[in-house]
mmCIF file of C-alpha atoms in Angstrom:
data_model
loop_
_atom_site.group_PDB
_atom_site.id
_atom_site.type_symbol
_atom_site.label_atom_id
_atom_site.label_comp_id
_atom_site.label_asym_id
_atom_site.label_seq_id
_atom_site.Cartn_x
_atom_site.Cartn_y
_atom_site.Cartn_z
ATOM 1 C CA MET A 1 -82.017 -44.632 15.679
ATOM 2 C CA ALA A 2 -79.715 -41.798 16.298
ATOM 3 C CA PHE A 3 -76.760 -43.991 15.505
ATOM 4 C CA ALA A 4 -78.167 -44.927 11.876
ATOM 5 C CA ALA A 5 -78.991 -41.285 11.368
ATOM 6 C CA ARG A 6 -75.726 -40.370 12.179
ATOM 7 C CA VAL A 7 -73.967 -43.003 10.126
ATOM 8 C CA GLU A 8 -76.104 -41.869 7.202
ATOM 9 C CA SER A 9 -75.397 -38.544 7.587
ATOM 10 C CA LEU A 10 -71.445 -39.283 7.699
ATOM 11 C CA GLY A 11 -72.116 -41.490 4.429
ATOM 12 C CA TRP A 12 -73.451 -38.096 2.865
ATOM 13 C CA GLU A 13 -70.334 -36.344 4.101
ATOM 14 C CA MET A 14 -68.092 -39.003 3.120
ATOM 15 C CA ARG A 15 -69.714 -39.033 -0.254
ATOM 16 C CA GLY A 16 -69.300 -35.357 -0.698
ATOM 17 C CA TRP A 17 -65.725 -35.597 0.614
ATOM 18 C CA HIS A 18 -65.092 -38.002 -2.285
ATOM 19 C CA HIS A 19 -66.757 -35.703 -4.875
ATOM 20 C CA THR A 20 -64.422 -32.918 -3.557
ATOM 21 C CA CYS A 21 -61.457 -35.315 -3.846
ATOM 22 C CA HIS A 22 -62.426 -36.313 -7.197
ATOM 23 C CA ALA A 23 -62.770 -32.811 -8.519
ATOM 24 C CA GLN A 24 -59.273 -31.902 -6.859
ATOM 25 C CA SER A 25 -57.814 -34.717 -8.723
ATOM 26 C CA MET A 26 -59.318 -33.936 -11.806
ATOM 27 C CA LYS A 27 -57.757 -30.312 -11.333
ATOM 28 C CA LYS A 28 -54.292 -31.773 -10.584
ATOM 29 C CA ARG A 29 -54.565 -33.905 -13.742
ATOM 30 C CA SER A 30 -55.242 -30.816 -15.798
ATOM 31 C CA ILE A 31 -52.474 -28.933 -14.074
ATOM 32 C CA HIS A 32 -50.135 -31.864 -14.788
ATOM 33 C CA HIS A 33 -51.198 -31.801 -18.367
ATOM 34 C CA VAL A 34 -50.004 -28.013 -18.450
ATOM 35 C CA ILE A 35 -46.852 -28.300 -16.135
ATOM 36 C CA VAL A 36 -45.241 -31.413 -17.601
ATOM 37 C CA PRO A 37 -45.065 -30.342 -21.260
ATOM 38 C CA ALA A 38 -43.806 -27.013 -20.055
ATOM 39 C CA VAL A 39 -41.082 -28.685 -18.098
ATOM 40 C CA LEU A 40 -40.166 -30.725 -21.039
ATOM 41 C CA LEU A 41 -40.080 -27.816 -23.292
ATOM 42 C CA TRP A 42 -37.915 -26.143 -20.854
ATOM 43 C CA ALA A 43 -35.496 -29.074 -20.713
ATOM 44 C CA ILE A 44 -35.201 -29.300 -24.393
ATOM 45 C CA HIS A 45 -34.589 -25.752 -24.716
ATOM 46 C CA SER A 46 -31.871 -25.802 -22.119
ATOM 47 C CA THR A 47 -30.235 -28.752 -23.678
ATOM 48 C CA ALA A 48 -30.395 -26.743 -26.948
ATOM 49 C CA VAL A 49 -28.603 -24.074 -25.299
ATOM 50 C CA SER A 50 -25.997 -26.224 -23.629
ATOM 51 C CA ALA A 51 -25.484 -27.848 -27.127
ATOM 52 C CA GLN A 52 -24.126 -24.353 -28.372
ATOM 53 C CA ASP A 53 -21.541 -24.737 -25.463
ATOM 54 C CA ILE A 54 -21.695 -21.066 -24.307
ATOM 55 C CA GLY A 55 -20.029 -21.727 -21.168
ATOM 56 C CA LYS A 56 -17.015 -23.251 -22.847
ATOM 57 C CA ARG A 57 -16.697 -20.339 -25.196
ATOM 58 C CA VAL A 58 -16.908 -17.913 -22.381
ATOM 59 C CA VAL A 59 -13.793 -19.386 -20.696
ATOM 60 C CA GLU A 60 -11.929 -20.145 -23.936
ATOM 61 C CA ASN A 61 -12.312 -16.509 -25.050
ATOM 62 C CA LYS A 62 -10.852 -15.179 -21.956
ATOM 63 C CA ILE A 63 -7.931 -17.475 -22.137
ATOM 64 C CA LYS A 64 -7.648 -16.561 -26.005
ATOM 65 C CA ALA A 65 -7.706 -12.799 -25.183
ATOM 66 C CA ALA A 66 -5.108 -12.979 -22.283
ATOM 67 C CA PHE A 67 -2.557 -14.939 -24.750
ATOM 68 C CA HIS A 68 -3.151 -12.881 -27.735
ATOM 69 C CA PRO A 69 -0.046 -10.917 -29.074
ATOM 70 C CA THR A 70 -1.862 -7.781 -28.852
ATOM 71 C CA SER A 71 -2.644 -8.066 -25.180
ATOM 72 C CA VAL A 72 -0.796 -5.665 -22.845
ATOM 73 C CA ALA A 73 0.204 -5.722 -19.310
ATOM 74 C CA PRO A 74 -2.701 -4.267 -16.903
ATOM 75 C CA SER A 75 -2.060 -0.573 -16.214
ATOM 76 C CA PHE A 76 -1.204 0.651 -12.827
ATOM 77 C CA THR A 77 -4.050 1.049 -10.686
ATOM 78 C CA SER A 78 -4.745 3.588 -7.788
ATOM 79 C CA SER A 79 -4.327 2.274 -4.368
ATOM 80 C CA THR A 80 -4.707 3.704 -0.900
ATOM 81 C CA PRO A 81 -1.527 5.087 0.369
ATOM 82 C CA GLY A 82 -1.374 2.878 3.540
ATOM 83 C CA LEU A 83 -3.007 3.557 6.889
ATOM 84 C CA VAL A 84 -1.492 7.127 7.392
ATOM 85 C CA THR A 85 -3.551 10.335 7.499
ATOM 86 C CA TRP A 86 -2.000 12.214 4.744
ATOM 87 C CA HIS A 87 -2.378 15.988 4.075
ATOM 88 C CA GLU A 88 -2.921 16.835 0.364
ATOM 89 C CA SER A 89 0.258 18.764 0.053
ATOM 90 C CA PHE A 90 3.624 19.598 1.899
ATOM 91 C CA ALA A 91 2.090 23.120 2.252
ATOM 92 C CA ALA A 92 -1.075 21.933 3.845
ATOM 93 C CA ALA A 93 0.921 20.014 6.298
ATOM 94 C CA LEU A 94 3.041 22.868 7.291
ATOM 95 C CA ALA A 95 -0.048 25.099 7.750
ATOM 96 C CA ALA A 96 -1.574 22.344 10.061
ATOM 97 C CA SER A 97 1.785 22.193 11.756
ATOM 98 C CA ARG A 98 1.487 25.880 12.832
ATOM 99 C CA THR A 99 -1.571 25.234 14.981
ATOM 100 C CA SER A 100 -1.146 21.694 16.085
ATOM 101 C CA LYS A 101 2.466 22.275 16.903
ATOM 102 C CA LYS A 102 3.376 18.788 15.560
ATOM 103 C CA PRO A 103 6.463 18.236 13.273
ATOM 104 C CA VAL A 104 5.883 17.812 9.612
ATOM 105 C CA LEU A 105 6.684 14.564 8.127
ATOM 106 C CA LEU A 106 7.517 14.753 4.227
ATOM 107 C CA PHE A 107 7.834 11.444 2.513
ATOM 108 C CA GLN A 108 9.448 12.004 -0.791
ATOM 109 C CA LEU A 109 9.546 9.337 -3.690
ATOM 110 C CA LEU A 110 9.889 8.920 -7.343
ATOM 111 C CA GLY A 111 6.324 8.028 -8.584
ATOM 112 C CA ARG A 112 3.085 8.542 -6.789
ATOM 113 C CA LEU A 113 2.585 6.931 -3.312
ATOM 114 C CA ASP A 114 -1.163 6.152 -4.438
ATOM 115 C CA ASP A 115 0.034 3.877 -7.396
ATOM 116 C CA ALA A 116 -0.085 0.308 -7.011
ATOM 117 C CA PHE A 117 3.372 -1.191 -7.313
ATOM 118 C CA CYS A 118 5.287 2.048 -6.483
ATOM 119 C CA MET P 1 4.248 -1.681 2.523
ATOM 120 C CA LEU P 2 5.669 0.310 5.370
ATOM 121 C CA PHE P 3 2.648 2.586 5.705
ATOM 122 C CA SER P 4 0.285 -0.235 5.933
ATOM 123 C CA ASP P 5 1.510 -1.211 9.208
ATOM 124 C CA LYS P 6 -1.153 -0.391 11.770
ATOM 125 C CA ASN P 7 0.835 0.608 14.698
ATOM 126 C CA LEU P 8 3.384 2.694 12.580
ATOM 127 C CA ALA P 9 0.615 4.496 10.772
ATOM 128 C CA ALA P 10 -1.120 5.255 13.946
ATOM 129 C CA TYR P 11 2.121 6.675 15.404
ATOM 130 C CA MET P 12 2.741 8.797 12.440
ATOM 131 C CA SER P 13 -0.740 10.313 12.066
ATOM 132 C CA GLU P 14 -0.877 10.952 15.800
ATOM 133 C CA ASN P 15 2.476 12.698 16.369
ATOM 134 C CA PHE P 16 3.187 14.160 12.795
ATOM 135 C CA GLU P 17 1.538 16.089 10.057
ATOM 136 C CA CYS P 18 2.047 13.874 7.198
ATOM 137 C CA ALA P 19 2.320 14.687 3.421
ATOM 138 C CA TRP P 20 4.006 12.914 0.514
ATOM 139 C CA GLN P 21 5.641 14.333 -2.543
ATOM 140 C CA GLU P 22 6.290 12.890 -5.954
ATOM 141 C CA LEU P 23 9.748 14.234 -6.988
ATOM 142 C CA ARG P 24 9.327 12.839 -10.635
ATOM 143 C CA PRO P 25 7.475 10.061 -12.221
ATOM 144 C CA VAL P 26 8.705 6.713 -11.348
ATOM 145 C CA PRO P 27 10.973 5.121 -13.975
ATOM 146 C CA GLN P 28 9.782 1.950 -15.639
ATOM 147 C CA ALA P 29 11.674 -0.713 -17.111
ATOM 148 C CA SER P 30 10.238 -2.439 -20.239
ATOM 149 C CA ILE P 31 11.318 -5.854 -21.603
ATOM 150 C CA ASP P 32 10.317 -6.635 -25.263
ATOM 151 C CA PHE P 33 10.229 -10.371 -25.480
ATOM 152 C CA GLY P 34 10.004 -9.774 -29.460
ATOM 153 C CA ASN P 35 6.737 -11.869 -29.933
ATOM 154 C CA GLY P 36 4.475 -8.765 -29.262
ATOM 155 C CA ARG P 37 4.555 -9.444 -25.587
ATOM 156 C CA VAL P 38 6.030 -6.518 -23.256
ATOM 157 C CA LEU P 39 6.876 -6.989 -19.594
ATOM 158 C CA LYS P 40 6.683 -3.606 -17.839
ATOM 159 C CA ARG P 41 8.010 -3.074 -14.250
ATOM 160 C CA THR P 42 8.767 0.054 -12.167
ATOM 161 C CA LEU P 43 12.313 0.587 -10.843
ATOM 162 C CA SER P 44 12.151 0.766 -6.911
ATOM 163 C CA GLY P 45 13.390 4.420 -6.634
ATOM 164 C CA ASN P 46 14.875 5.841 -3.406
ATOM 165 C CA VAL P 47 12.781 7.555 -0.849
ATOM 166 C CA ALA P 48 13.422 10.098 1.738
ATOM 167 C CA THR P 49 11.463 11.091 4.792
ATOM 168 C CA TRP P 50 12.101 14.557 5.982
ATOM 169 C CA ILE P 51 10.980 15.881 9.563
ATOM 170 C CA CYS P 52 10.624 19.569 9.569
ATOM 171 C CA MET P 53 8.730 22.488 10.886
ATOM 172 C CA PRO P 54 7.536 25.621 9.670
ATOM 173 C CA THR P 55 9.373 28.828 10.143
ATOM 174 C CA THR P 56 8.456 32.413 10.354
ATOM 175 C CA SER P 57 10.960 33.503 7.734
ATOM 176 C CA SER P 58 10.297 36.663 5.823
ATOM 177 C CA ALA P 59 11.357 34.641 2.702
ATOM 178 C CA SER P 60 8.637 32.425 2.974
ATOM 179 C CA THR P 61 6.512 34.202 0.478
ATOM 180 C CA SER P 62 9.088 35.251 -1.887
ATOM 181 C CA GLY P 63 7.801 32.972 -4.629
ATOM 182 C CA ALA P 64 8.608 29.669 -3.160
ATOM 183 C CA SER P 65 6.060 26.920 -4.150
ATOM 184 C CA ASP P 66 6.130 25.786 -0.262
ATOM 185 C CA PRO P 67 6.185 27.857 2.824
ATOM 186 C CA ALA P 68 9.451 28.386 4.666
ATOM 187 C CA ASN P 69 10.502 25.432 6.536
ATOM 188 C CA ARG P 70 13.427 24.122 8.859
ATOM 189 C CA VAL P 71 14.772 20.397 8.545
ATOM 190 C CA ILE P 72 15.094 18.728 11.814
ATOM 191 C CA ASP P 73 15.989 15.290 10.491
ATOM 192 C CA VAL P 74 15.910 13.152 7.447
ATOM 193 C CA ILE P 75 15.487 9.348 7.064
ATOM 194 C CA PRO P 76 17.317 8.324 3.894
ATOM 195 C CA ALA P 77 15.803 5.416 1.868
ATOM 196 C CA LEU P 78 13.774 2.513 3.719
ATOM 197 C CA PHE P 79 14.241 0.974 7.072
ATOM 198 C CA THR P 80 12.436 -1.919 8.856
ATOM 199 C CA ILE P 81 9.239 -0.854 10.717
ATOM 200 C CA GLU P 82 10.978 -0.931 14.215
ATOM 201 C CA HIS P 83 14.120 1.202 13.177
ATOM 202 C CA TYR P 84 11.815 3.591 10.952
ATOM 203 C CA GLN P 85 9.631 4.403 14.049
ATOM 204 C CA ALA P 86 12.780 4.761 16.280
ATOM 205 C CA ARG P 87 14.155 7.314 13.922
ATOM 206 C CA LEU P 88 10.710 9.125 13.713
ATOM 207 C CA ALA P 89 10.709 8.987 17.589
ATOM 208 C CA ALA P 90 14.190 10.631 17.921
ATOM 209 C CA ALA P 91 13.361 13.289 15.492
ATOM 210 C CA HIS P 92 10.184 14.018 17.459
ATOM 211 C CA GLU P 93 11.959 14.458 20.522
ATOM 212 C CA LEU P 94 14.456 16.837 18.931
ATOM 213 C CA HIS P 95 11.612 18.730 17.653
ATOM 214 C CA GLY P 96 10.382 19.242 21.018
ATOM 215 C CA LYS P 97 13.764 20.731 22.150
ATOM 216 C CA VAL P 98 14.221 23.098 19.220
ATOM 217 C CA CYS P 99 10.612 24.286 18.143
ATOM 218 C CA ASP P 100 10.621 27.196 20.518
ATOM 219 C CA LEU P 101 14.192 28.421 20.018
ATOM 220 C CA ASP P 102 14.640 31.442 17.685
ATOM 221 C CA ASP P 103 17.735 30.029 16.047
ATOM 222 C CA ALA P 104 17.928 26.189 16.263
ATOM 223 C CA THR P 105 20.587 25.806 13.634
ATOM 224 C CA THR P 106 23.384 25.117 16.183
ATOM 225 C CA VAL P 107 21.473 22.714 18.357
ATOM 226 C CA LEU P 108 20.551 20.782 15.309
ATOM 227 C CA ALA P 109 24.199 20.700 13.864
ATOM 228 C CA ASP P 110 25.451 19.473 16.968
ATOM 229 C CA TRP P 111 22.791 16.914 17.381
ATOM 230 C CA HIS P 112 23.437 15.471 13.841
ATOM 231 C CA ARG P 113 27.207 15.538 14.648
ATOM 232 C CA GLN P 114 26.495 13.430 17.559
ATOM 233 C CA ARG P 115 24.204 10.985 15.992
ATOM 234 C CA ALA P 116 26.746 10.303 13.033
ATOM 235 C CA GLY P 117 29.314 9.305 15.659
ATOM 236 C CA GLN P 118 26.831 6.917 17.690
ATOM 237 C CA ILE P 119 25.763 5.216 14.453
ATOM 238 C CA ARG P 120 29.103 4.581 13.656
ATOM 239 C CA ASN P 121 30.074 2.945 16.960
ATOM 240 C CA LYS P 122 26.820 1.087 17.502
ATOM 241 C CA PRO P 123 26.129 -2.298 15.928
ATOM 242 C CA LEU P 124 23.027 -3.036 14.463
ATOM 243 C CA LEU P 125 20.437 -5.753 15.346
ATOM 244 C CA GLY P 126 21.197 -8.798 13.079
ATOM 245 C CA PRO P 127 18.461 -10.232 10.810
ATOM 246 C CA ALA P 128 18.326 -13.632 13.191
ATOM 247 C CA GLY P 129 17.291 -11.700 16.002
ATOM 248 C CA ASP P 130 14.722 -9.497 14.295
ATOM 249 C CA PRO P 131 11.823 -9.337 16.788
ATOM 250 C CA HIS P 132 9.222 -8.432 14.009
ATOM 251 C CA ARG P 133 9.683 -11.781 12.324
ATOM 252 C CA LYS P 134 9.186 -13.657 15.588
ATOM 253 C CA LYS P 135 6.028 -11.725 16.415
ATOM 254 C CA GLN P 136 4.677 -12.200 12.993
ATOM 255 C CA ALA P 137 5.097 -15.992 12.954
ATOM 256 C CA THR P 138 3.412 -16.053 16.401
ATOM 257 C CA ILE P 139 0.449 -14.284 15.100
ATOM 258 C CA ALA P 140 0.130 -16.350 12.008
ATOM 259 C CA LEU P 141 0.389 -19.640 13.740
ATOM 260 C CA ARG P 142 -2.617 -18.559 16.276
ATOM 261 C CA THR P 143 -4.687 -17.400 13.367
ATOM 262 C CA HIS P 144 -4.092 -19.696 10.478
ATOM 263 C CA GLY P 145 -2.413 -22.858 11.620
ATOM 264 C CA ILE P 146 0.832 -24.489 10.288
ATOM 265 C CA PRO P 147 0.056 -24.567 6.452
ATOM 266 C CA PHE P 148 -0.403 -20.630 6.306
ATOM 267 C CA LEU P 149 2.361 -19.892 8.829
ATOM 268 C CA ALA P 150 4.915 -21.870 6.362
ATOM 269 C CA LYS P 151 3.726 -19.966 3.461
ATOM 270 C CA THR P 152 3.771 -16.758 5.328
ATOM 271 C CA MET P 153 7.038 -17.224 6.664
ATOM 272 C CA VAL P 154 8.554 -18.150 3.227
ATOM 273 C CA GLU P 155 7.129 -14.920 1.640
ATOM 274 C CA SER P 156 7.604 -12.775 4.536
ATOM 275 C CA SER P 157 11.192 -13.927 4.812
ATOM 276 C CA VAL P 158 11.935 -13.181 1.164
ATOM 277 C CA LYS P 159 10.518 -9.707 1.540
ATOM 278 C CA ARG P 160 12.024 -9.015 4.960
ATOM 279 C CA SER P 161 15.510 -10.267 4.139
ATOM 280 C CA PHE P 162 15.841 -7.750 1.139
ATOM 281 C CA LEU P 163 14.415 -4.888 3.586
ATOM 282 C CA VAL P 164 16.718 -6.055 6.552
ATOM 283 C CA GLU P 165 19.711 -5.931 4.167
ATOM 284 C CA ASP P 166 18.481 -2.337 2.938
ATOM 285 C CA ASP P 167 18.180 -1.378 6.620
ATOM 286 C CA ALA P 168 21.690 -2.455 7.441
ATOM 287 C CA TYR P 169 23.159 -0.690 4.595
ATOM 288 C CA ASN P 170 21.116 2.460 5.048
ATOM 289 C CA HIS P 171 21.887 2.554 8.929
ATOM 290 C CA ALA P 172 25.509 1.992 8.302
ATOM 291 C CA VAL P 173 26.312 3.917 5.350
ATOM 292 C CA ARG P 174 23.584 6.356 4.321
ATOM 293 C CA SER P 175 22.488 7.636 7.795
ATOM 294 C CA PRO P 176 25.834 9.108 8.788
ATOM 295 C CA GLN P 177 26.071 10.717 5.456
ATOM 296 C CA ALA P 178 22.641 12.369 5.859
ATOM 297 C CA HIS P 179 23.540 13.374 9.437
ATOM 298 C CA ALA P 180 26.794 14.893 7.925
ATOM 299 C CA LEU P 181 24.650 16.712 5.410
ATOM 300 C CA LEU P 182 22.566 18.314 8.093
ATOM 301 C CA ALA P 183 25.414 18.837 10.626
ATOM 302 C CA VAL P 184 26.745 21.591 8.305
ATOM 303 C CA PRO P 185 25.816 25.092 9.803
ATOM 304 C CA ARG P 186 22.736 26.284 8.034
ATOM 305 C CA GLU P 187 21.575 29.901 7.329
ATOM 306 C CA PRO P 188 19.214 31.192 10.240
ATOM 307 C CA GLU P 189 16.677 32.097 7.657
ATOM 308 C CA ALA P 190 16.271 29.402 5.115
ATOM 309 C CA PRO P 191 13.268 30.051 2.872
ATOM 310 C CA ASN P 192 12.612 26.237 1.993
ATOM 311 C CA GLU P 193 15.351 23.882 3.441
ATOM 312 C CA VAL P 194 13.769 20.809 2.236
ATOM 313 C CA ALA P 195 13.643 22.219 -1.175
ATOM 314 C CA SER P 196 17.336 23.253 -1.039
ATOM 315 C CA LEU P 197 18.568 20.078 0.608
ATOM 316 C CA THR P 198 16.545 17.465 -1.518
ATOM 317 C CA PRO P 199 18.867 17.606 -4.633
ATOM 318 C CA LYS P 200 22.028 17.078 -2.280
ATOM 319 C CA LEU P 201 20.469 14.336 -0.483
ATOM 320 C CA PHE P 202 19.413 12.375 -3.326
ATOM 321 C CA LYS P 203 22.778 12.983 -5.287
ATOM 322 C CA THR P 204 25.375 12.658 -2.503
ATOM 323 C CA VAL P 205 23.536 10.093 -0.210
ATOM 324 C CA LEU P 206 20.997 8.162 -2.370
ATOM 325 C CA GLY P 207 23.163 8.153 -5.322
ATOM 326 C CA VAL P 208 20.396 9.701 -7.705
ATOM 327 C CA ASP P 209 20.911 12.816 -9.661
ATOM 328 C CA LEU P 210 17.520 14.332 -10.028
ATOM 329 C CA ASP P 211 18.716 16.852 -12.552
ATOM 330 C CA ASP P 212 19.801 13.781 -14.818
ATOM 331 C CA PRO P 213 16.945 12.804 -16.897
ATOM 332 C CA TYR P 214 18.280 9.247 -16.775
ATOM 333 C CA LEU P 215 19.103 9.465 -12.998
ATOM 334 C CA GLY P 216 22.554 8.649 -13.472
ATOM 335 C CA LEU P 217 21.823 5.105 -14.875
ATOM 336 C CA ALA P 218 22.667 5.986 -18.512
ATOM 337 C CA PRO P 219 26.257 4.480 -18.468
ATOM 338 C CA TYR P 220 25.379 1.430 -16.802
ATOM 339 C CA VAL P 221 21.772 0.456 -18.322
ATOM 340 C CA LEU P 222 21.778 2.370 -21.527
ATOM 341 C CA GLY P 223 25.388 2.696 -22.367
ATOM 342 C CA GLY P 224 27.264 5.673 -23.333
ATOM 343 C CA GLU P 225 29.132 8.229 -21.431
ATOM 344 C CA ILE P 226 28.592 9.235 -17.637
ATOM 345 C CA GLY P 227 26.002 12.005 -17.194
ATOM 346 C CA ARG P 228 24.318 11.473 -20.602
ATOM 347 C CA HIS P 229 21.748 13.981 -21.425
#
């Protein structure tokens, strides 16, 4: 008896579970109805964008600009003058030398040491 | 670049008060290809490294742009890292001997006369035995392997070959001339020795006339007479 009652209650539970599953599957279907068209729309849109060939143009325009007759060589950019610790001026180095008792090293050049290619 | 070497930069920063000075804007060469394209490059100008010390000359504030200073040594043009550092070390040692003297002019003049004689009699280390190149190759092989080593060796050997040739020339020819310039007895109280010796060094040792707007290149590059202004 107890076994029958247990089976019956299990049956109800199973039925309830079935109902729940059915409701979930219905929900999933409705979600699919929303998501699938959205994905399709996105895919169509992205195809349309690629049809305009934006990526190719980006590459081509840069090459065209580089080879354009009016293009000029890049200007000299500033760079760090090595790994040496430099004073801002010869006078500052001489002033520092008075206290540190170190000799002064003055590097003279045509152009600036902090210019690239100098 | 010379000052990008880690060991040399550390040595310089530790033992010297370093400064750099732009004597004039760097000359640039432009090649117009006629089709609207212009190639611009800088001319590699000559450089000089002065080792000096401040002095307590009364003329230090007489309108000079920089405080009074006494020149200890000068390194004309570029050298390899090893030779450049050796020159700096010698100058640093000389500074230690003269920095407390009231009149260092005689000691400095004698030292430069001796150095000029030593250089003329001492052979240089040849490019084949350059220890820097061997060390660089060993480090590159350990770090990056054979392909990188091949690329590095080709590139560095090209760069180094120019520098080694410059080094040899500067050591054998320009250094004795620079020492001769400093071996001349100088005034005990010179307001700014670097400023007064710079035009002489560039004109007589480095072959660059700083007073000439064309740096002495006019007859060779631009045409015309020598010293065109």
